[in-house]
Short mmCIF file of C-alpha atoms in Angstrom, two decimals:
data_model
loop_
_atom_site.label_atom_id
_atom_site.label_comp_id
_atom_site.label_asym_id
_atom_site.label_seq_id
_atom_site.Cartn_x
_atom_site.Cartn_y
_atom_site.Cartn_z
CA MET A 17 117.25 111.31 175.07
CA GLN A 18 114.64 108.93 175.00
CA ASN A 19 115.87 105.15 175.39
CA TYR A 20 113.28 103.02 173.34
CA CYS A 21 112.33 99.50 173.64
CA THR A 22 112.06 97.90 170.21
CA ILE A 23 109.64 95.12 170.06
CA TYR A 24 109.00 92.84 167.48
CA LEU A 25 105.67 91.83 168.24
CA VAL A 26 104.69 88.40 165.90
CA ARG A 27 101.48 86.77 165.17
CA HIS A 28 102.15 83.17 165.27
CA GLY A 29 102.08 80.43 162.90
CA GLU A 30 99.61 78.70 160.34
CA THR A 31 97.40 76.43 162.79
CA GLU A 32 94.93 73.44 160.67
CA TRP A 33 92.00 75.93 162.05
CA ASN A 34 93.38 78.90 160.18
CA ASN A 35 93.89 77.22 157.58
CA LYS A 36 90.08 75.89 157.30
CA LYS A 37 89.59 79.83 158.73
CA LEU A 38 87.84 78.85 162.41
CA ILE A 39 87.94 81.20 165.69
CA GLN A 40 90.63 80.24 167.85
CA GLY A 41 90.75 81.98 170.73
CA HIS A 42 92.07 80.33 174.13
CA SER A 43 91.60 76.70 171.79
CA ASP A 44 95.13 75.52 172.56
CA ILE A 45 95.39 74.49 168.29
CA PRO A 46 99.28 73.91 167.56
CA LEU A 47 101.05 74.81 164.18
CA ASN A 48 100.48 72.88 161.31
CA VAL A 49 103.45 71.91 159.04
CA LYS A 50 102.79 75.01 157.49
CA GLY A 51 102.98 76.80 159.79
CA GLU A 52 106.45 75.66 161.31
CA LEU A 53 107.99 76.42 157.99
CA GLN A 54 106.85 80.20 158.41
CA SER A 55 107.65 80.32 161.42
CA LYS A 56 111.70 79.43 160.49
CA GLN A 57 111.24 81.48 157.71
CA LEU A 58 110.63 84.27 159.75
CA GLY A 59 113.43 83.05 162.54
CA GLU A 60 115.94 83.11 159.10
CA LYS A 61 114.66 87.07 158.36
CA LEU A 62 115.37 87.54 162.00
CA LYS A 63 118.47 86.02 162.59
CA ASP A 64 120.72 89.27 163.02
CA ILE A 65 118.58 90.70 165.75
CA HIS A 66 120.08 90.79 168.89
CA PHE A 67 116.90 89.77 171.10
CA GLU A 68 117.41 90.32 175.11
CA ALA A 69 114.37 88.68 176.11
CA VAL A 70 111.47 86.00 174.12
CA PHE A 71 108.12 86.38 175.77
CA SER A 72 105.10 84.70 174.03
CA SER A 73 101.68 83.55 174.64
CA ASP A 74 101.28 80.38 176.43
CA LEU A 75 99.37 78.40 174.07
CA ILE A 76 101.07 76.24 171.95
CA ARG A 77 100.96 77.68 168.83
CA ALA A 78 102.62 81.18 169.95
CA ARG A 79 104.90 79.13 171.79
CA ARG A 80 105.98 76.66 169.63
CA THR A 81 106.73 79.71 167.32
CA ALA A 82 108.40 81.69 169.33
CA GLU A 83 110.55 78.73 170.34
CA ILE A 84 110.94 78.31 165.67
CA ILE A 85 112.29 81.44 165.82
CA THR A 86 114.63 81.62 167.98
CA ILE A 87 116.35 77.79 168.20
CA GLU A 88 119.42 79.80 166.89
CA LYS A 89 120.02 81.84 169.80
CA LYS A 90 119.12 79.59 172.62
CA LEU A 91 116.67 81.98 174.35
CA ALA A 92 114.45 80.75 176.99
CA VAL A 93 111.05 81.70 176.04
CA VAL A 94 108.73 83.23 178.39
CA THR A 95 105.26 82.66 178.69
CA THR A 96 102.56 84.96 179.63
CA LYS A 97 98.87 84.29 179.85
CA ALA A 98 99.12 88.19 178.74
CA LEU A 99 99.66 87.76 175.88
CA ARG A 100 97.10 85.07 175.28
CA GLU A 101 94.30 85.72 171.78
CA ARG A 102 90.94 86.78 173.23
CA LEU A 103 88.55 84.52 174.55
CA PHE A 104 85.88 83.95 171.56
CA GLY A 105 83.67 81.74 173.67
CA ARG A 106 80.81 80.09 171.87
CA PHE A 107 82.56 81.34 168.49
CA GLU A 108 85.37 79.05 169.10
CA GLY A 109 85.47 76.41 166.20
CA LYS A 110 83.16 78.39 164.31
CA HIS A 111 83.69 80.16 160.92
CA ILE A 112 86.07 83.33 160.78
CA ASP A 113 82.47 84.98 159.09
CA GLU A 114 79.82 84.08 161.67
CA LEU A 115 82.31 86.81 163.54
CA ARG A 116 82.62 89.16 160.78
CA LYS A 117 78.64 88.98 160.14
CA ILE A 118 78.51 90.59 163.65
CA LEU A 119 81.59 92.31 164.72
CA GLY A 120 81.95 93.61 161.17
CA GLU A 121 85.03 93.64 158.77
CA LEU A 122 87.51 94.37 161.40
CA ILE A 123 86.58 92.71 163.59
CA LEU A 124 87.38 94.46 167.14
CA PHE A 125 84.50 94.49 169.74
CA SER A 126 84.33 97.27 172.60
CA LYS A 127 82.66 96.87 175.95
CA GLU A 128 79.77 98.87 175.21
CA ARG A 129 78.76 96.41 171.68
CA GLN A 130 79.21 93.03 174.13
CA LYS A 131 76.44 94.58 176.18
CA LYS A 132 73.90 95.32 173.53
CA LEU A 133 74.70 92.72 171.57
CA ASP A 134 74.67 90.71 174.53
CA LEU A 135 78.10 88.78 173.80
CA ASN A 136 79.57 88.35 177.34
CA ASP A 137 81.29 84.95 176.20
CA ILE A 138 83.45 87.17 174.27
CA GLU A 139 86.44 89.16 176.20
CA ASN A 140 85.80 92.64 174.30
CA ASP A 141 89.10 94.51 173.50
CA GLU A 142 88.96 96.65 176.39
CA GLU A 143 89.28 93.42 178.95
CA VAL A 144 91.91 91.83 176.22
CA MET A 145 94.12 95.43 176.39
CA ALA A 146 93.70 95.30 180.63
CA ARG A 147 95.98 92.70 180.43
CA PHE A 148 98.13 93.11 177.43
CA ILE A 149 99.34 96.79 177.79
CA PRO A 150 100.31 96.78 181.52
CA PHE A 151 102.66 93.87 180.11
CA ILE A 152 104.32 95.44 177.07
CA ARG A 153 104.97 98.75 178.95
CA GLU A 154 106.63 96.91 181.98
CA VAL A 155 109.04 94.80 178.68
CA ALA A 156 109.47 98.42 177.78
CA VAL A 157 110.45 100.09 181.15
CA ALA A 158 112.62 96.75 182.21
CA TYR A 159 114.63 96.45 178.36
CA PRO A 160 115.42 100.32 177.12
CA ASP A 161 117.52 99.84 174.09
CA LYS A 162 117.11 96.40 174.01
CA ASN A 163 115.29 94.55 171.32
CA VAL A 164 112.19 92.02 172.51
CA LEU A 165 110.20 89.35 170.73
CA MET A 166 106.84 88.80 171.37
CA VAL A 167 104.73 85.94 169.90
CA SER A 168 101.32 86.83 170.07
CA HIS A 169 97.71 86.50 168.31
CA GLY A 170 96.06 88.07 166.25
CA GLY A 171 92.80 89.03 167.79
CA LEU A 172 94.50 90.93 170.96
CA ILE A 173 97.34 92.05 168.19
CA ARG A 174 94.03 94.16 166.47
CA ALA A 175 92.88 95.45 169.65
CA PHE A 176 96.09 97.04 170.12
CA LEU A 177 96.56 98.24 166.76
CA ASP A 178 93.27 100.04 167.58
CA LYS A 179 94.12 101.68 170.82
CA ILE A 180 97.21 102.42 169.24
CA GLY A 181 94.81 104.57 166.57
CA PHE A 182 97.12 102.76 164.18
CA ARG A 183 94.70 101.82 160.84
CA ILE A 184 93.49 98.48 160.14
CA PRO A 185 92.58 97.02 156.96
CA GLU A 186 89.40 95.62 156.54
CA TYR A 187 89.60 91.05 157.06
CA SER A 188 88.46 91.21 153.51
CA GLU A 189 90.70 93.14 151.81
CA LYS A 190 93.73 92.35 153.81
CA PRO A 191 93.44 89.59 156.31
CA MET A 192 96.38 89.43 158.74
CA LYS A 193 99.19 87.12 158.51
CA ASN A 194 100.85 84.28 160.02
CA ALA A 195 104.06 84.86 161.67
CA GLY A 196 103.42 88.67 160.01
CA TYR A 197 104.71 91.20 162.48
CA LEU A 198 105.00 94.64 163.89
CA ILE A 199 108.07 96.00 164.68
CA ILE A 200 107.12 99.08 167.61
CA GLU A 201 109.05 101.56 169.92
CA SER A 202 108.05 102.26 173.48
CA ASP A 203 109.37 104.22 176.38
CA GLY A 204 106.53 102.26 178.77
CA VAL A 205 104.31 105.34 177.77
CA GLU A 206 104.17 106.09 173.91
CA PHE A 207 103.92 103.22 171.18
CA ILE A 208 105.29 104.36 168.07
CA VAL A 209 105.11 101.36 164.79
CA LYS A 210 108.11 101.58 162.80
CA GLU A 211 107.55 99.01 160.82
CA GLU A 212 104.11 96.57 159.30
CA ASN A 213 104.71 93.34 157.93
CA LEU A 214 101.26 92.40 159.01
CA PHE A 215 98.66 92.29 156.37
CA GLN A 216 98.66 90.17 153.10
#
């Protein structure tokens, strides 16, 4: 029988840029008051889950979310660039609608489209997955039969869902929730989405 790691993949709580629908990318924007509360509420919801390890993006909005969720558990939050948001280059600080006009409702961005649209300052899906997939596989192998918390970002999570063939709702239909999450089981090779509590 295969030993699966159970990964709670969480999107960070709300920031002021989220509230204004501005693209953040690598811009290091802190949680706002609502984001802190969302993180606290999620921590309450997950309070009975024993996490063996906690990982987050090194950006403050994700790290702070992880800290708040696990504050009662007294676990060290390990930060990594592997969980960082996609680099959005010249679009950082711009309204999300500017990007939707170019990339469409799913906000996905392949290497082919990057070349075609001459947007080399934006990290494409393949580049995002080249740092994320090895990391999540490594964690899954290291923690069989354990629960692990990972706090990341909307762009990375969308690229991951597309990679594993999970249907992503259109942005205008169901935006991604701040402090929403997925529960994934993985043996380091395959990924099974067991629960989705991510889209509004």
